[in-house]
mmCIF file of C-alpha atoms and ligand atoms in Angstrom:
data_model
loop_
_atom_site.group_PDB
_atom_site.id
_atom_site.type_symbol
_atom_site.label_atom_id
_atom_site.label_comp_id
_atom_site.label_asym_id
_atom_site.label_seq_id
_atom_site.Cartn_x
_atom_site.Cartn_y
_atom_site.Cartn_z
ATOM 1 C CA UNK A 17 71.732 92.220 146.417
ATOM 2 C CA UNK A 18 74.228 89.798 146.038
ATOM 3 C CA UNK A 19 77.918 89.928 146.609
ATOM 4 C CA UNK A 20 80.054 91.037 143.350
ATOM 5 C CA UNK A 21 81.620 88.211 141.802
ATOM 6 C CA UNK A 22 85.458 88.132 142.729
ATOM 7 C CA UNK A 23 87.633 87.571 139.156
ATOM 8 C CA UNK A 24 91.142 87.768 138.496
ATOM 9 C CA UNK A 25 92.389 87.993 134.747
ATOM 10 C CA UNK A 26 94.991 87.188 133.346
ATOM 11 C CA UNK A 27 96.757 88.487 129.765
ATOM 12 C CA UNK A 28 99.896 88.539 127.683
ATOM 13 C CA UNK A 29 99.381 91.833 125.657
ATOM 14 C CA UNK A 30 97.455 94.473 124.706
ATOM 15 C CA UNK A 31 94.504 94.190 127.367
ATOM 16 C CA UNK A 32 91.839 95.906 125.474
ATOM 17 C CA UNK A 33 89.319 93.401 126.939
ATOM 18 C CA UNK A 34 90.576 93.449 130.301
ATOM 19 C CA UNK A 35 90.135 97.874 130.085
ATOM 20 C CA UNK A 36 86.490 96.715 128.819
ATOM 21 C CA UNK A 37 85.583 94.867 131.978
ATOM 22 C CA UNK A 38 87.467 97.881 133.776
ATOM 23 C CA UNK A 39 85.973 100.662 132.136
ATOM 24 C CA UNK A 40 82.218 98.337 132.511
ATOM 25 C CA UNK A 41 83.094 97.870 136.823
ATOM 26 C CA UNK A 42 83.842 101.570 137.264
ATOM 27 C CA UNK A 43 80.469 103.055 135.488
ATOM 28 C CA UNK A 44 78.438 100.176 137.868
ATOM 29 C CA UNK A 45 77.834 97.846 134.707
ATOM 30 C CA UNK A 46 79.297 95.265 135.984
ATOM 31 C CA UNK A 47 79.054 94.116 139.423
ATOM 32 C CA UNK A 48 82.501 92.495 139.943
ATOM 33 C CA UNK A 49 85.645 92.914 142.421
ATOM 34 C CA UNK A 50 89.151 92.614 141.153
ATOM 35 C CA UNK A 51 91.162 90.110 142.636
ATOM 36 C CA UNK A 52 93.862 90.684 140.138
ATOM 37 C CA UNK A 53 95.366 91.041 137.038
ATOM 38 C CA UNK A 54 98.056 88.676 136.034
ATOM 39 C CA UNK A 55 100.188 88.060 132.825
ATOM 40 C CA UNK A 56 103.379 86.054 131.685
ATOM 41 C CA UNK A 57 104.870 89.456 130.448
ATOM 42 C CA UNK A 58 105.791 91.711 133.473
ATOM 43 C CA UNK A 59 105.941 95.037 130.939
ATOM 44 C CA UNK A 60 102.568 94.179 129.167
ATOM 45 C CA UNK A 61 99.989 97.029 128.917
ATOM 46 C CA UNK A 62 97.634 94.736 130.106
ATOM 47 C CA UNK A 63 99.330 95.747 133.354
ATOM 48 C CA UNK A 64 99.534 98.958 133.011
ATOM 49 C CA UNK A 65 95.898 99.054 132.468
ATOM 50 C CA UNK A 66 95.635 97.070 135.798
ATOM 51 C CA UNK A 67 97.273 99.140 137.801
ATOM 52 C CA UNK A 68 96.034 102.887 136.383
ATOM 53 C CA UNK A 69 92.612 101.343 137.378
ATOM 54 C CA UNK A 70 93.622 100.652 140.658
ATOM 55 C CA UNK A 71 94.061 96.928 140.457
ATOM 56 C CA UNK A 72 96.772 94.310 141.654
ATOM 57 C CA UNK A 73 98.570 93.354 138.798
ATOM 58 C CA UNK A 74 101.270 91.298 138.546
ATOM 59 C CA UNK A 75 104.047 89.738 136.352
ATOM 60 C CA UNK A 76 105.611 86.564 136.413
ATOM 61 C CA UNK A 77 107.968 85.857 133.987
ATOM 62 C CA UNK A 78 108.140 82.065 132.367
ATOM 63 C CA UNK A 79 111.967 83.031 132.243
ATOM 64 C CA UNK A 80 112.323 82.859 135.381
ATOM 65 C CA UNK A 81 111.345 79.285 136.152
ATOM 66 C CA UNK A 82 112.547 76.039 135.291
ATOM 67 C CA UNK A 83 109.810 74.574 133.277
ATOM 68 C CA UNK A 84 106.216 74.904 131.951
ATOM 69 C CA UNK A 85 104.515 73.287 134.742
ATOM 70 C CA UNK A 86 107.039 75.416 137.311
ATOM 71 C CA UNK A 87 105.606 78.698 136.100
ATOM 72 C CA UNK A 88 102.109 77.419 135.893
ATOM 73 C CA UNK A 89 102.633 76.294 139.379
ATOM 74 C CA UNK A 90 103.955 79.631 140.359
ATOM 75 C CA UNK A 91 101.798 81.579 138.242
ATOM 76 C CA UNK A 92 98.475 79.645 139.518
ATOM 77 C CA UNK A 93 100.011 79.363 143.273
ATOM 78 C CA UNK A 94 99.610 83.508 142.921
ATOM 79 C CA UNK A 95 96.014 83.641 141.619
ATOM 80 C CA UNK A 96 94.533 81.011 144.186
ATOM 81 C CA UNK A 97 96.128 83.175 146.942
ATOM 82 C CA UNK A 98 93.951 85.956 146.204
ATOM 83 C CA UNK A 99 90.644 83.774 145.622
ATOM 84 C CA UNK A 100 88.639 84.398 142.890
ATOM 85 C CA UNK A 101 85.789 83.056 142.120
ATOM 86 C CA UNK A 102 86.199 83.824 137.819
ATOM 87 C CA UNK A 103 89.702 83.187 136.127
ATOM 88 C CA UNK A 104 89.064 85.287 132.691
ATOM 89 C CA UNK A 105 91.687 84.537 130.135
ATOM 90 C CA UNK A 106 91.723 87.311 127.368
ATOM 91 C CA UNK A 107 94.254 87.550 125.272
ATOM 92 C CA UNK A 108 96.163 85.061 127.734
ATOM 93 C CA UNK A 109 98.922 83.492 124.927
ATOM 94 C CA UNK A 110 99.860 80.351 126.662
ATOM 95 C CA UNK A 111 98.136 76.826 127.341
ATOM 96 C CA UNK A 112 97.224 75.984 130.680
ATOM 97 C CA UNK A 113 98.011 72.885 132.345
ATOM 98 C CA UNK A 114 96.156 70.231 132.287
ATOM 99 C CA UNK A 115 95.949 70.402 136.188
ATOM 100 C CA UNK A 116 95.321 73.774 136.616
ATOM 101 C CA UNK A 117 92.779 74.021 133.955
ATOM 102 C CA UNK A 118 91.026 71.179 135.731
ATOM 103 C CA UNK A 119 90.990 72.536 139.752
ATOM 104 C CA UNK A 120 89.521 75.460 137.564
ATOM 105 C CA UNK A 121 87.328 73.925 135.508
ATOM 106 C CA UNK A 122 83.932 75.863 135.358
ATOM 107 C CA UNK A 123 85.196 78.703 136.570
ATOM 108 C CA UNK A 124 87.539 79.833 134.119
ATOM 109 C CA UNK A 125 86.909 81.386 130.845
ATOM 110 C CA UNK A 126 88.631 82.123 127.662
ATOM 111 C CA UNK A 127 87.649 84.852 124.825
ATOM 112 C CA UNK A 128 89.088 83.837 121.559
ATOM 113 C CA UNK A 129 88.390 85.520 117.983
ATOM 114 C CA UNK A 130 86.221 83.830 115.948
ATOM 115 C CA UNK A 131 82.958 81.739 115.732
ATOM 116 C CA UNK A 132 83.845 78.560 117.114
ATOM 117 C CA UNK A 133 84.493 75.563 116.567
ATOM 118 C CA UNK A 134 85.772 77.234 113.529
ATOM 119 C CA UNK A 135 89.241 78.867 113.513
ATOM 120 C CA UNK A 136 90.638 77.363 117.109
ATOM 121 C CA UNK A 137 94.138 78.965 117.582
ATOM 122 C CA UNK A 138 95.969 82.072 115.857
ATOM 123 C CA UNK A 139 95.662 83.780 112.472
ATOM 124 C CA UNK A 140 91.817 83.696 112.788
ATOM 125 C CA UNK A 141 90.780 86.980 111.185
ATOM 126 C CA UNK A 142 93.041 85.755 108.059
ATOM 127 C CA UNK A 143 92.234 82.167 107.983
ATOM 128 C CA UNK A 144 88.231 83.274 108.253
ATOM 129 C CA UNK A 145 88.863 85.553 104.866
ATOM 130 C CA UNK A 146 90.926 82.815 102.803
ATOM 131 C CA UNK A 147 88.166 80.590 103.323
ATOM 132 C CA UNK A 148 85.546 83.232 102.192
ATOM 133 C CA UNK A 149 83.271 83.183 104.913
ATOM 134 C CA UNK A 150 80.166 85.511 104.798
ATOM 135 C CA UNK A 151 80.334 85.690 108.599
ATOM 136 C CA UNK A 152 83.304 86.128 110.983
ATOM 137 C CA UNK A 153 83.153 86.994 115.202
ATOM 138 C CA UNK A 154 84.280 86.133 118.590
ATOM 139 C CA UNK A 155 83.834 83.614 121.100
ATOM 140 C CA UNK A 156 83.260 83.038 125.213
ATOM 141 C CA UNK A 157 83.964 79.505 126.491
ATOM 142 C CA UNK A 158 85.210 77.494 129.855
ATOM 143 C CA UNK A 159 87.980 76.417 129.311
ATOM 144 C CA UNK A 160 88.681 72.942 129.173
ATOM 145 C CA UNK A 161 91.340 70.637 128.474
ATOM 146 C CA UNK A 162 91.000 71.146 124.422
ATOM 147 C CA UNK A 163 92.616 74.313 123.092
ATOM 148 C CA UNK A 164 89.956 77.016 122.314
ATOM 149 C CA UNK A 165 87.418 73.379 122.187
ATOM 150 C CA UNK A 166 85.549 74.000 125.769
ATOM 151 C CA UNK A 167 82.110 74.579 125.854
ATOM 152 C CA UNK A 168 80.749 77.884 124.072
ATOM 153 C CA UNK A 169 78.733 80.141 126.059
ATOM 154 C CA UNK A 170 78.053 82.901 123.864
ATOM 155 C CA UNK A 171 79.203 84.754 120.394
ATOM 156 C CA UNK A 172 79.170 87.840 118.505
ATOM 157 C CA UNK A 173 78.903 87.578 114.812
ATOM 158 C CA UNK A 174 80.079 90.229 112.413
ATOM 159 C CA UNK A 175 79.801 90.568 108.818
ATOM 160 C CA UNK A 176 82.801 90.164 106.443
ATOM 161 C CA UNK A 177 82.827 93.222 104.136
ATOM 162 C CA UNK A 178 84.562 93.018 100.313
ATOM 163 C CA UNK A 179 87.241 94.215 100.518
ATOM 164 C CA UNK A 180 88.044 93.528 104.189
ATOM 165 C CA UNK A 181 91.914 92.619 105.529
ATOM 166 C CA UNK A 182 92.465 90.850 108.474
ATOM 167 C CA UNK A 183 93.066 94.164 110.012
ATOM 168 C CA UNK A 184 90.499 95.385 108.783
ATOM 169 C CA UNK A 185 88.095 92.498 110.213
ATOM 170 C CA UNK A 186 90.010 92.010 113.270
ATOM 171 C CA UNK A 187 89.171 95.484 114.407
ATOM 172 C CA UNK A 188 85.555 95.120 113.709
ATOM 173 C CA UNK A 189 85.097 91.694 115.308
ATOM 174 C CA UNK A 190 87.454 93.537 118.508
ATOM 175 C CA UNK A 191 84.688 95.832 119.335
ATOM 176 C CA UNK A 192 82.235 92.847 119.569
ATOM 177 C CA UNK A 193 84.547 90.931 121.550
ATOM 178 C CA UNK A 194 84.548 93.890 124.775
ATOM 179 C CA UNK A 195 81.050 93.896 124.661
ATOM 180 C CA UNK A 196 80.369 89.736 124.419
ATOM 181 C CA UNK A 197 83.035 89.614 127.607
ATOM 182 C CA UNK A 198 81.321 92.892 129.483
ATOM 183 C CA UNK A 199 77.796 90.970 129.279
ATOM 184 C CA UNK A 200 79.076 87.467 129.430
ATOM 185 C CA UNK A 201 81.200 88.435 132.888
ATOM 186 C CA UNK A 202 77.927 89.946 133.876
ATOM 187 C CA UNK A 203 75.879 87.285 133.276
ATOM 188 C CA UNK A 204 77.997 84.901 135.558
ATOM 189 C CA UNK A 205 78.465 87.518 138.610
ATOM 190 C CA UNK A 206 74.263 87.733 138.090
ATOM 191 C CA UNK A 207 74.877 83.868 138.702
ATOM 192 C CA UNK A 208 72.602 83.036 135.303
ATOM 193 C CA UNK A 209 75.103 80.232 133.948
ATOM 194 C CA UNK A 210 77.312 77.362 134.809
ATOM 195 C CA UNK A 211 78.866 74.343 133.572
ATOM 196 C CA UNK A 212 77.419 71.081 134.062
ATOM 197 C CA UNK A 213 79.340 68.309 132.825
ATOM 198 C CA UNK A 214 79.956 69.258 129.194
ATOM 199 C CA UNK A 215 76.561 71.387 129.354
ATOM 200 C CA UNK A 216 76.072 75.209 129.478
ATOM 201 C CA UNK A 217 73.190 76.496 131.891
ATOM 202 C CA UNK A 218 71.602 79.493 131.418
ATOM 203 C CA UNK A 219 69.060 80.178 133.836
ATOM 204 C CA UNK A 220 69.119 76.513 134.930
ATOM 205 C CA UNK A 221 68.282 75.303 131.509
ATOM 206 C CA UNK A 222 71.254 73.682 129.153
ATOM 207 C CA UNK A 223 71.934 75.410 126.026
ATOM 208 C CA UNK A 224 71.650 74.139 122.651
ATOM 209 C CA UNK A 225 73.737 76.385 121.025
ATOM 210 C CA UNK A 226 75.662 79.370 122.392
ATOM 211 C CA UNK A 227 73.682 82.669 123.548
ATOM 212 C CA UNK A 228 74.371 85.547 121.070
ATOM 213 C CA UNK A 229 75.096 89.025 121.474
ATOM 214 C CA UNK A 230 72.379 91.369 120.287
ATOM 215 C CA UNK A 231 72.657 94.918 119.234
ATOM 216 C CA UNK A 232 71.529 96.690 122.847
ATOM 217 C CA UNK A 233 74.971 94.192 124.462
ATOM 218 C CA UNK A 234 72.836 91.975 125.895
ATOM 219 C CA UNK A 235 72.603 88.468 125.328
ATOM 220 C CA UNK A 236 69.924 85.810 124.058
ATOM 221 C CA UNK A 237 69.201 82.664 123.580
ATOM 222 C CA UNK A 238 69.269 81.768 119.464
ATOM 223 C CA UNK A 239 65.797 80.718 118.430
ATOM 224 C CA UNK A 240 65.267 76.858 118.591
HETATM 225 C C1 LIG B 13 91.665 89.199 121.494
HETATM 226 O O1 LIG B 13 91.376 89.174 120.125
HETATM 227 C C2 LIG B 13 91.245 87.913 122.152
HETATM 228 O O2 LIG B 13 90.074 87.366 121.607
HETATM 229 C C3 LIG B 13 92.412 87.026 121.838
HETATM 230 O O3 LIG B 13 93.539 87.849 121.975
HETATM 231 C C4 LIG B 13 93.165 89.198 121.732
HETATM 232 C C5 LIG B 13 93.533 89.978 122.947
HETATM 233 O O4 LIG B 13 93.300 91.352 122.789
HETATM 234 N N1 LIG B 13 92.410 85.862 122.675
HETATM 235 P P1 LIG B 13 93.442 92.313 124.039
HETATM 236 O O5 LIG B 13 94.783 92.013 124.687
HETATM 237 O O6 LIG B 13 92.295 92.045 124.966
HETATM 238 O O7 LIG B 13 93.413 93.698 123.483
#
């Protein structure tokens, strides 16, 4: 057995991927340890969640510091201390600097709605139905320097329905998103990938194109 992989997460909001990896650690589906919870709004849910589960979550407010790089500084000073060995960002709402992003690089992730490289940034679920795509889902990538443009890891795809809003789609393409992160997270503490240079490794061998979720959660390689 190895040793659980140590994460820390942080988000701005909602934190119904964070209570995904939460709910996945307590049934023994995930083999993690929670070195915290973090998020740049001290009365988020995502803290809440945190802390109902038993986890150290904490706040730190952007208002409260001089500048950009002051809170990163403060905000990244906070999750070194407790040494993980994952940074997940889900549903994290603000851009990392460039130096934390690269003491991290590798070992920070980001999940972001949609099937990139299509649809970096916000508004996906709408901008995904203007341009009439058959095909919409959700993303897991290290984060690099590029906003939502590090390497992909793996994706869930859903189907656009007629009909669909971007409520409507968004809430389809969030139940895909807890499971890509649950077996994504899982497939890094079972130490099957890792970044190497701009290249995913799964199992030692680079990646062509991202892994994809199947229907069972788990996750496999698309066919050459
Ligand atoms: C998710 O759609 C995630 O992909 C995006 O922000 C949303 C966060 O949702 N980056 P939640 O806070 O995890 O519920």
């Amino acid at each position: 057995m190895t040793a659980p992989l140590r994460i820390a997460l942080l988000a701005s909001g909602r934190g119904s991927n964070l209570q995904a990896l939460l709910d996945a650690s307590r049934h023994g589906r995930l083999a993690v340890e929670w070195a915290g919870v973090f998020s740049d709004r001290p009365a988020s849910c995502a803290l809440e969640r945190a802390r109902a589960a038993g986890v150290d979550a904490r706040g730190i407010d952007p208002a409260d510091h001089a500048d950009r790089t002051a809170f990163d500084n403060a905000l990244f000073a906070a999750v070194s201390r407790v040494q993980p060995q994952l940074i997940v960002l889900a549903g994290y709402m603000r851009i990392v600097s460039h130096r934390h992003v690269r003491d991290w690089r590798g070992k920070m992730i980001n999940i972001h709605p949609s099937l990139l490289p299509k649809y970096p940034g916000l508004r996906t679920h709408a901008r995904a139905l203007a341009a009439g795509e058959a095909e919409h889902g959700a993303t897991v990538h290290y984060v690099t320097q590029e906003l939502d443009g590090g390497p992909a890891i793996a994706q869930a795809r859903v189907p656009v329905h007629a009909g669909d809003s971007a409520d409507s789609l968004g809430k389809r393409v969030l139940a895909c998103e807890h499971a890509l992160l649950v077996a994504t997270v899982a497939a890094m503490a079972d130490g099957r990938l890792a970044l190497h240079g701009d290249a995913v490794l799964h199992d030692g061998a680079r990646l062509a194109a991202p892994l994809e979720l199947d229907a069972d959660g788990g996750l496999q390689r698309p066919p050459c």
